[in-house]
XYZ file of C-alpha atoms in Angstrom:
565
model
C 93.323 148.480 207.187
C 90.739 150.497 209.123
C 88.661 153.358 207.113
C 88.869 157.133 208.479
C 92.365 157.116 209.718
C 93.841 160.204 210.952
C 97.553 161.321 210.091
C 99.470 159.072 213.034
C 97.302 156.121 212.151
C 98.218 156.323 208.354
C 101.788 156.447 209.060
C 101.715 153.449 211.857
C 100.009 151.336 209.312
C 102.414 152.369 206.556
C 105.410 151.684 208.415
C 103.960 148.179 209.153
C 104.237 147.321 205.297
C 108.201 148.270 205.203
C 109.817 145.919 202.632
C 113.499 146.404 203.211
C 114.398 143.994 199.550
C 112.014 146.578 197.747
C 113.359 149.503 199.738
C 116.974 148.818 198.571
C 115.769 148.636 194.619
C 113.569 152.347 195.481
C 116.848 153.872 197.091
C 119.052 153.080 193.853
C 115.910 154.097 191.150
C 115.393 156.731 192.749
C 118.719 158.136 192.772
C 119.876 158.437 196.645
C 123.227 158.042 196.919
C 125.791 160.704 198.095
C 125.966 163.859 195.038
C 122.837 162.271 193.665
C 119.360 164.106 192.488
C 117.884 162.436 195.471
C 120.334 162.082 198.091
C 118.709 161.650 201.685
C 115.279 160.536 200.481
C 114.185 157.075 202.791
C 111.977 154.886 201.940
C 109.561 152.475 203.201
C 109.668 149.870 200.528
C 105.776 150.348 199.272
C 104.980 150.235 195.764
C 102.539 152.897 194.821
C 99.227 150.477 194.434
C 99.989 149.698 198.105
C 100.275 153.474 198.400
C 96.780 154.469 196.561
C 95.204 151.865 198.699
C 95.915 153.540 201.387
C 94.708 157.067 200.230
C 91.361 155.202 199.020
C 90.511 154.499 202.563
C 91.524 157.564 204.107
C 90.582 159.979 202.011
C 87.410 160.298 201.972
C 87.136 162.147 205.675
C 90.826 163.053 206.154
C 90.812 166.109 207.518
C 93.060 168.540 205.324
C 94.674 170.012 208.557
C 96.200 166.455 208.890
C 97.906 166.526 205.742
C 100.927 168.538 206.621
C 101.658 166.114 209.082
C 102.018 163.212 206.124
C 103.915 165.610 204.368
C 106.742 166.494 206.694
C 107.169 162.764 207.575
C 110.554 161.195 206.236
C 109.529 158.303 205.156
C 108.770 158.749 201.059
C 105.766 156.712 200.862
C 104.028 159.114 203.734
C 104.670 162.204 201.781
C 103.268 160.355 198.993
C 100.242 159.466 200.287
C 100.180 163.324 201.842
C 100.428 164.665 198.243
C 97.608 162.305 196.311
C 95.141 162.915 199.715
C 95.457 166.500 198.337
C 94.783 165.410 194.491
C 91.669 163.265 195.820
C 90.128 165.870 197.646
C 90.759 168.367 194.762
C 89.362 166.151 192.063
C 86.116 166.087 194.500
C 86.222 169.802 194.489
C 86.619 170.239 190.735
C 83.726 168.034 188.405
C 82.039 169.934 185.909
C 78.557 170.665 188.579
C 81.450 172.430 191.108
C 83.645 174.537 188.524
C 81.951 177.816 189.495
C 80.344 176.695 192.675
C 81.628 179.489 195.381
C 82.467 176.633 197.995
C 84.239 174.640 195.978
C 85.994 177.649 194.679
C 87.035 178.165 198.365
C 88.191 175.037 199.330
C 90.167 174.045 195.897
C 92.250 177.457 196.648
C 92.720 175.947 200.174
C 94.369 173.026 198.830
C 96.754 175.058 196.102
C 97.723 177.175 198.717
C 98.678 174.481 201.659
C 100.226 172.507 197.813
C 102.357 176.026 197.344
C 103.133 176.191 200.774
C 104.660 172.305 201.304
C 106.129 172.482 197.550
C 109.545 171.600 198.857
C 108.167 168.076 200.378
C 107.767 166.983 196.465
C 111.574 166.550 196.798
C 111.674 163.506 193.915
C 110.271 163.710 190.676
C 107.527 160.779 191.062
C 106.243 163.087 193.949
C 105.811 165.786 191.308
C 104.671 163.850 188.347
C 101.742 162.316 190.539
C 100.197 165.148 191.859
C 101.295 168.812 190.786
C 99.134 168.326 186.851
C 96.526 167.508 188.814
C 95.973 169.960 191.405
C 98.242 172.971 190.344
C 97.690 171.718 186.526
C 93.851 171.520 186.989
C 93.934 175.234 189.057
C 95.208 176.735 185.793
C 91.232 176.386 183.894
C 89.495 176.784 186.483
C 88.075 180.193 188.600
C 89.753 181.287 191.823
C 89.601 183.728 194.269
C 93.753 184.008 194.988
C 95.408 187.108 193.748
C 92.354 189.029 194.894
C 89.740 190.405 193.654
C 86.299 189.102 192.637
C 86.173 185.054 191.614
C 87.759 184.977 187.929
C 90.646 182.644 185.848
C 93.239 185.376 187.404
C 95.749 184.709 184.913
C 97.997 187.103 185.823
C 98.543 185.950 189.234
C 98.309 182.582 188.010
C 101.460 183.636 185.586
C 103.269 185.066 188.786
C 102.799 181.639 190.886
C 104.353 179.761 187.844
C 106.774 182.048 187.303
C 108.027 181.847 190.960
C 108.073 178.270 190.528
C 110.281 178.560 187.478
C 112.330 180.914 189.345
C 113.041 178.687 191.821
C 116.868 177.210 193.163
C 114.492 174.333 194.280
C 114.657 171.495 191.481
C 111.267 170.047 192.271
C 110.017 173.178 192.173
C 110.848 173.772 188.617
C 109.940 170.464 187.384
C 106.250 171.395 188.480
C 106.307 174.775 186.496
C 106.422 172.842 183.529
C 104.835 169.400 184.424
C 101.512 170.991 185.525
C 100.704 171.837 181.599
C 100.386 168.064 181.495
C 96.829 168.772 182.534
C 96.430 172.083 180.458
C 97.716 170.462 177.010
C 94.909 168.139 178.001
C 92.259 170.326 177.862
C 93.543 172.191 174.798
C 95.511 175.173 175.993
C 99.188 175.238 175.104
C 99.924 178.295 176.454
C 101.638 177.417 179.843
C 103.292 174.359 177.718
C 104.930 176.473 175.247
C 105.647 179.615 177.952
C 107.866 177.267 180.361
C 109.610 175.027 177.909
C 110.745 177.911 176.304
C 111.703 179.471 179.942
C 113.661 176.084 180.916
C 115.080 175.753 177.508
C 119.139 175.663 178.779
C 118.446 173.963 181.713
C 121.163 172.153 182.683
C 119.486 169.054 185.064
C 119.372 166.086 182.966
C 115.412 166.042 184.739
C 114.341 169.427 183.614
C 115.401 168.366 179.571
C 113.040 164.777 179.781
C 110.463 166.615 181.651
C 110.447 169.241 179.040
C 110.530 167.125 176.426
C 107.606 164.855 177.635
C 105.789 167.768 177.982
C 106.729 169.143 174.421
C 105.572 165.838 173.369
C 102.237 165.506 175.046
C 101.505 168.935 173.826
C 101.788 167.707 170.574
C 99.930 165.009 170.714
C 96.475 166.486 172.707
C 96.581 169.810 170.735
C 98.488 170.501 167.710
C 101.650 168.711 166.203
C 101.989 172.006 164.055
C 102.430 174.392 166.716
C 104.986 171.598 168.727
C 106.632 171.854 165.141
C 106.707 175.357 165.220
C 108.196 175.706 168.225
C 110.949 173.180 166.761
C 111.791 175.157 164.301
C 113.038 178.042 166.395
C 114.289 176.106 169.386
C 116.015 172.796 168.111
C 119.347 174.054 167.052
C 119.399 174.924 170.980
C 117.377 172.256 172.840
C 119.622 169.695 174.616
C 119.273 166.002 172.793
C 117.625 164.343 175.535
C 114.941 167.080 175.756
C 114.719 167.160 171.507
C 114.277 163.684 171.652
C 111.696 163.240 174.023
C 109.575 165.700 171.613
C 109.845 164.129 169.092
C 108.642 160.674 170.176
C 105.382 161.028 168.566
C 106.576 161.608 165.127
C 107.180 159.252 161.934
C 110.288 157.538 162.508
C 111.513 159.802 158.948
C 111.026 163.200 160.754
C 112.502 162.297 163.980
C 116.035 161.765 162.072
C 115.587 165.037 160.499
C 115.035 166.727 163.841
C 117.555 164.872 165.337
C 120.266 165.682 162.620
C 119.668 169.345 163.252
C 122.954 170.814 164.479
C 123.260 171.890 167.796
C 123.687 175.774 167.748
C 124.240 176.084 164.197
C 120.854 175.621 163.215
C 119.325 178.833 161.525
C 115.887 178.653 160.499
C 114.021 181.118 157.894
C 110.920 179.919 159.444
C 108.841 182.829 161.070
C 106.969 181.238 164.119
C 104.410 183.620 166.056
C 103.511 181.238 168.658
C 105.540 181.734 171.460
C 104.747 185.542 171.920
C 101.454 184.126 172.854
C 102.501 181.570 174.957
C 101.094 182.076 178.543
C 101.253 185.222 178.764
C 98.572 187.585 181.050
C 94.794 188.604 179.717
C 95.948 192.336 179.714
C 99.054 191.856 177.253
C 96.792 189.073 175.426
C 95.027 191.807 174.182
C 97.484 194.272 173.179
C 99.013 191.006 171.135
C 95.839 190.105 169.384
C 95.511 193.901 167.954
C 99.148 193.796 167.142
C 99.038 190.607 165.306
C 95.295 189.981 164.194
C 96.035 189.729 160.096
C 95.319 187.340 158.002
C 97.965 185.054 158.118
C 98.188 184.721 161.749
C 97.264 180.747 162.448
C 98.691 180.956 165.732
C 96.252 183.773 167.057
C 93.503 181.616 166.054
C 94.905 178.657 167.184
C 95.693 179.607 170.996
C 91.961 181.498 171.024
C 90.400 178.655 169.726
C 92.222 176.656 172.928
C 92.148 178.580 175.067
C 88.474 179.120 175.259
C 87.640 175.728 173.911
C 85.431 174.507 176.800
C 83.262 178.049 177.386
C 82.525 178.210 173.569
C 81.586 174.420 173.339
C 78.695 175.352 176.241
C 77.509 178.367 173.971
C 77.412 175.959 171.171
C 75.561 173.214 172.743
C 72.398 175.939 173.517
C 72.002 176.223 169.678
C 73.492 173.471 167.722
C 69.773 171.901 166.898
C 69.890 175.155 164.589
C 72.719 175.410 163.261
C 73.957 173.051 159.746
C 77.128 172.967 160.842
C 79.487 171.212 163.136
C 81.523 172.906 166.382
C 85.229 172.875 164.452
C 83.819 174.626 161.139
C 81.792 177.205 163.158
C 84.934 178.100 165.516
C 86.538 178.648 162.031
C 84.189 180.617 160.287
C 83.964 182.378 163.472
C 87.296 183.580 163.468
C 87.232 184.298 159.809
C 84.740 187.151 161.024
C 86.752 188.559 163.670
C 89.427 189.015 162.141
C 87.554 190.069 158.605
C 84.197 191.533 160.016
C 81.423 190.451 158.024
C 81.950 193.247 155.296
C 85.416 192.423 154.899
C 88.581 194.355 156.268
C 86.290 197.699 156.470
C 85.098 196.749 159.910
C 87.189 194.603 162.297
C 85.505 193.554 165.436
C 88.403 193.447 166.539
C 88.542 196.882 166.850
C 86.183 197.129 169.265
C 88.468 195.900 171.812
C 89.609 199.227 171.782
C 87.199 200.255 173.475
C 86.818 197.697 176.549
C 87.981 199.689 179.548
C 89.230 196.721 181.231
C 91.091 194.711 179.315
C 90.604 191.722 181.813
C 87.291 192.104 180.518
C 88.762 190.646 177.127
C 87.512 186.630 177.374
C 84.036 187.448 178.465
C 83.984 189.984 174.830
C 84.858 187.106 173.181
C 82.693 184.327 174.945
C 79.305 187.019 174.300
C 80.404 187.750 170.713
C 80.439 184.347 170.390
C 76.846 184.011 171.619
C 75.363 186.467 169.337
C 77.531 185.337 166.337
C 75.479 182.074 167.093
C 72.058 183.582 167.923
C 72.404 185.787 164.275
C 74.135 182.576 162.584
C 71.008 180.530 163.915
C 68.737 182.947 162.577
C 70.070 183.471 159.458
C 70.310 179.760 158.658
C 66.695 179.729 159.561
C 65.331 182.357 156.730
C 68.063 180.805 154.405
C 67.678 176.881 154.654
C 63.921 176.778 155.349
C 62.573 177.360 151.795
C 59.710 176.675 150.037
C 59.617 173.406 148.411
C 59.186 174.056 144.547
C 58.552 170.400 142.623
C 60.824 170.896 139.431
C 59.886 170.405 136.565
C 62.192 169.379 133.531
C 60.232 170.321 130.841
C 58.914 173.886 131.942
C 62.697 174.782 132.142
C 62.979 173.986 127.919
C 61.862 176.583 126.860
C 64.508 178.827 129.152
C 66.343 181.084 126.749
C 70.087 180.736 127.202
C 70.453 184.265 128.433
C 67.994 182.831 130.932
C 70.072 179.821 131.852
C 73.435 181.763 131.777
C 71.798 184.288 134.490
C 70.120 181.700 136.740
C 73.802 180.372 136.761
C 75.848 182.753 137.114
C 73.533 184.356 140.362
C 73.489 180.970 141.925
C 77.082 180.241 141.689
C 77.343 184.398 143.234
C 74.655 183.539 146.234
C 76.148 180.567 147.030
C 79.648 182.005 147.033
C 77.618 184.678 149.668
C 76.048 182.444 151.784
C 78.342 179.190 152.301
C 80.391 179.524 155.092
C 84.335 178.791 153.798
C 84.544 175.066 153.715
C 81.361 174.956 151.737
C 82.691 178.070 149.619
C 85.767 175.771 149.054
C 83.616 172.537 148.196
C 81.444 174.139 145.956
C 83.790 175.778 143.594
C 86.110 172.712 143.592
C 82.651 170.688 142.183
C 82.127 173.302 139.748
C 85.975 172.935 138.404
C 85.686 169.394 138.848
C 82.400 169.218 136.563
C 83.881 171.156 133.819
C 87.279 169.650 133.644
C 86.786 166.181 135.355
C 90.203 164.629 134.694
C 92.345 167.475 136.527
C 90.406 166.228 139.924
C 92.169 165.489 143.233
C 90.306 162.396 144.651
C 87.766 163.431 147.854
C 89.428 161.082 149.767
C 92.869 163.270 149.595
C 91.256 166.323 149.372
C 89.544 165.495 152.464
C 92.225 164.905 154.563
C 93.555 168.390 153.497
C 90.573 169.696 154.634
C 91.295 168.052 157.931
C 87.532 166.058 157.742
C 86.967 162.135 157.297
C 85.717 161.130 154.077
C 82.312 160.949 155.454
C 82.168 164.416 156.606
C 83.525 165.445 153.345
C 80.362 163.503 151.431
C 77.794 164.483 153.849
C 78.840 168.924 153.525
C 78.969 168.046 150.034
C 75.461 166.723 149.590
C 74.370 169.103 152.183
C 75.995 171.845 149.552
C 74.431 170.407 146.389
C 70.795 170.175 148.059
C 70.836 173.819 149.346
C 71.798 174.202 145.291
C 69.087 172.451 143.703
C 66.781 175.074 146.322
C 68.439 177.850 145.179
C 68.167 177.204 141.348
C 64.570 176.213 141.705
C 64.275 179.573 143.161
C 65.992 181.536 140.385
C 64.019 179.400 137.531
C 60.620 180.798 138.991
C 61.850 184.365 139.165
C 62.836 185.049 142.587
C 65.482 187.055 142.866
C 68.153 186.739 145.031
C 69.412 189.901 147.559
C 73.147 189.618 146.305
C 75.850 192.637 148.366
C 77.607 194.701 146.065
C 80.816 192.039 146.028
C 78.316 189.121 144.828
C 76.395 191.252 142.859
C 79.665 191.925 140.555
C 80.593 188.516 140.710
C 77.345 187.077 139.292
C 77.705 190.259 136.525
C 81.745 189.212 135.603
C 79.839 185.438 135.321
C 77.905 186.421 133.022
C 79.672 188.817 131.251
C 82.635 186.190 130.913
C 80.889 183.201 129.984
C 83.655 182.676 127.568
C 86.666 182.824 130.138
C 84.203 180.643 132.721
C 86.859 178.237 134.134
C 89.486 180.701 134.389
C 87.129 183.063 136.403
C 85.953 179.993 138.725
C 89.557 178.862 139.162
C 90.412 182.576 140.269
C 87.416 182.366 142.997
C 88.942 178.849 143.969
C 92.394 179.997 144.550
C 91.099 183.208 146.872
C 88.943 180.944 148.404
C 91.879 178.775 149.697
C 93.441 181.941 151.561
C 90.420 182.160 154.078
C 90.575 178.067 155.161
C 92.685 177.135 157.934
C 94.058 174.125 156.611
C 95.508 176.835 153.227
C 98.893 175.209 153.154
C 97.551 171.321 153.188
C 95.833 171.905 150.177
C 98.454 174.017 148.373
C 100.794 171.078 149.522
C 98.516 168.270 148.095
C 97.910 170.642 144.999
C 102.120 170.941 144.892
C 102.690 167.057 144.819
C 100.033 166.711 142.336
C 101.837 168.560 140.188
C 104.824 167.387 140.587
C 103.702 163.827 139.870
C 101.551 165.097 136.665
C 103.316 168.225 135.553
C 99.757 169.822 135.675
C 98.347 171.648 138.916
C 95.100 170.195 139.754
C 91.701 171.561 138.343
C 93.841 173.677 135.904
C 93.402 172.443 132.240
C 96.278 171.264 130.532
C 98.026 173.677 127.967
C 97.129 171.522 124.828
C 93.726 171.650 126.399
C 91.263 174.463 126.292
C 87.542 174.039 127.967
C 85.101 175.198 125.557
C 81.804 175.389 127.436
C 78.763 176.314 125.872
C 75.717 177.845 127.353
C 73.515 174.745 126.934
C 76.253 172.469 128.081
C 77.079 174.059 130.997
C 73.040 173.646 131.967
C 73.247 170.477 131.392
C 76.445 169.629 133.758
C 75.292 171.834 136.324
C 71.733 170.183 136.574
C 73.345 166.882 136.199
C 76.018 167.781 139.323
C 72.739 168.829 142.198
C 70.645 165.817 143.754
C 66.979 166.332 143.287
């Protein structure tokens, strides 16, 4: 097999391998007898290896205005080769280096439009499934100059060539509506996932409900198994079996009989899912959604931002993550926290400011430069906080502390904390305080981990992290610096103080708000809910035949005893 063939040359030497035994077991897999999904279709008899082989060697110079010519051929093989010349030379086209390169830019729209154009060649599914993730998939994350206008994602147009797709009488055409979110759900975004299954939900092609379904699935699996199950929850009662059970392939082998014993049709669910109004749709009504929708209990809103902008805010985190203490996932959180809190609480929404973008289209880069200075203040911050002076402590000058003394230090450096922690740290800190005065009502750190959605070694290391930060601050507070508390911490260090005697009550108040701003709220109320229900006590709460009588001293002694030196 030469190298640099041109279109007749690739189909000569194709037709050359014919294998008429293997071409009778393609013609009956693939489903080409008379009233069958792929009635007419010939083939050539090549397996696909044979069929790569031959793309490998004439890829690399094909010209592109060859292509059509491979992809009007009858022969299967041919328009098989035609289709993954077109993935090669778009995988070229889209590396990292060439994502925003003009040129590139150019010539990857070249291909999805001649792809768009010979759509109807892709007339079986392995056709699709091989190449329309990949190019068309691929397309969806990445800048274009279609739809007009200067170079940008274009979503909206994006949305329109989908939707024609979906639209479509043409089987094959369909299928690649949904299939191309293979590639998507790879890279995090389960927006065009989650738009089309729900758009070829009562599709009646036995195809349509497996490709669904496998798509469904692989959703699942690369971003989120809550929002696939979220999506169950309003659509199983309706989804065909085949598609339901495709899914659900991922799950434990417990849930999928649950799903699977879900009547069809009669299924009502009191579950309130907010994910598919986000699902896909364009930057414009994005917006409008977000201002709609942007309380506090909205985990889908953070979830499809988070997603959807994955890869731009990793870049923005890579220029300052030397400075920063903590890792890409809690950051994102925390970050979302304060847009959808502000950093004085619900009094100022950034949110809001959206209002006042003129272009809504305009509405990712907001985001993406927010992002950047929310890092460039974080960084800073955690500079004047973190690099303190280094005072050597002394046991015995802190004797002859009064216990009004101790009591304040205390109570101000469980308040600062509380202000400057960021909400896994919040969380972690006030669960060690609990833990220290009431050490039998504990959840183990390797369960409470998990709830927090870290390893057990991420749990440890924030934890120490937490503690050493503590011991700085209380070395601090014993040599009379004083701390520049807000008004919220202020009174919290004050009630402290002033309710010595109702301590653990007070810290288990702070412990329960303090759930409400994590994402991962419900795993630890449900790993809170089975402790109880295996101990008929909730965890950290004292038992009723057991009150927690702390006393000044004692609680000095536990708390110096709990930081590393």
């Amino acid at each position: 097999m030469s190298r640099n063939m041109n279109a007749q040359q690739v189909i000569e030497y194709m037709e050359s391998l014919r294998n008429d035994e293997q071409r009778k077991i393609l013609m009956g897999f693939f489903k080409t007898g008379p009233g069958e999904y792929g009635y007419g279709d010939e083939f050539l008899g090549l397996k696909v290896p044979q069929t790569r082989e031959v793309v490998k060697a004439a890829s690399p110079d094909f010209p592109l205005s060859d292509v059509p010519t491979l992809l009007l051929n009858r022969w299967h093989e041919v328009r098989l080769c035609g289709f993954l010349i077109l993935v090669a030379k778009f995988e070229k086209l889209a590396t990292k280096r060439l994502e925003n390169n003009a040129e590139a830019i150019a010539k990857r729209d070249e291909i999805v439009t001649m792809y768009l154009q010979y759509a109807e060649q892709a007339n079986n599914w392995d056709l699709v499934d091989l190449s329309v993730h990949k190019i068309l998939g691929h397309w969806l994350l990445l800048p274009t100059t279609l739809g007009g206008g200067p170079t940008g994602q274009h979503t909206d147009y994006k949305i329109q060539v989908l939707d024609e797709l979906a639209a479509s009488p043409c089987l094959w055409k369909q299928r690649m509506s949904i299939v191309c979110s293979w590639k998507t759900s790879q890279q995090g975004d389960p927006s065009w996932c989650l738009r089309y299954a729900e758009y070829h939900l009562h599709h009646p092609h036995d195809l349509m409900h497996k490709a669904v379904g496998w798509m469904l699935r692989e959703m699942g699996k690369r971003v989120s198994m809550d929002l696939l199950r979220d999506f169950l929850h309003q659509h199983a009662h309706e989804m065909p079996r085949t598609m339901l059970r495709y899914a659900i392939e991922k799950m434990p082998e417990k849930e999928r009989k649950e799903w699977m014993n879900i009547p069809p049709d009669r299924f009502v669910s009191n579950y309130v899912v907010k994910t598919n109004s986000f699902a896909g749709v364009p930057v414009t009504a994005f917006v409008d959604i977000i201002l709609l929708h942007s309380d506090k209990s909205d985990e889908a809103m953070y979830y499809l931002l988070h997603q959807r902008l994955c890869h731009q805010m990793r870049e923005r985190f890579d220029v300052y993550h030397q400075q920063l203490y903590d890792d890409f996932e809690d950051i994102v959180e925390d970050f979302f926290l304060y847009l959808r809190e502000g950093e004085d609480g619900m009094n100022r929404q950034p949110y809001q400011s959206l209002r006042r973008i003129k272009k809504k289209d305009a509405f990712e880069t907001w985001l993406l430069n927010t992002f950047r200075n929310y890092l460039r203040n974080r960084a800073e911050a955690e500079a004047n906080l973190y690099t303190l002076r280094d005072y050597t402590f002394d046991e015995a000058s802190t004797s002859i502390i009064i216990d009004e003394q101790k009591l304040a230090v205390a109570s101000q450096l469980i308040a600062y904390a509380h202000q400057v922690f960021y909400p896994r740290g919040r969380f972690i800190l006030l669960r060690s305080l609990l833990t220290m005065l009431n050490k039998q009502q504990a959840l183990p750190d390797r369960e409470m981990a998990t709830a927090l959605q870290m390893t057990h070694l991420s749990y440890r290391v924030m934890a120490h992290r937490m503690k050493h930060n503590l011991t700085k601050f209380r070395n601090r507070l014993i040599h009379g610096e004083q701390f520049r508390l807000d008004e919220q911490h202020q009174q919290m260090a004050h009630r402290i103080y002033d309710d010595f005697t109702n301590l653990y009550p007070t810290l288990l108040s702070y412990y329960t708000q303090t759930i409400d701003t994590l994402k991962c709220a419900d795993a630890i109320r449900q790993l809170r809910q089975q402790y109880y229900e295996a101990t008929g006590t909730m965890a950290h709460e004292p038992e009723p035949s057991h009150a927690i009588i702390t006393t000044i001293d004692g609680l000095w002694k536990k708390l110096n005893k709990m930081l590393i030196y």
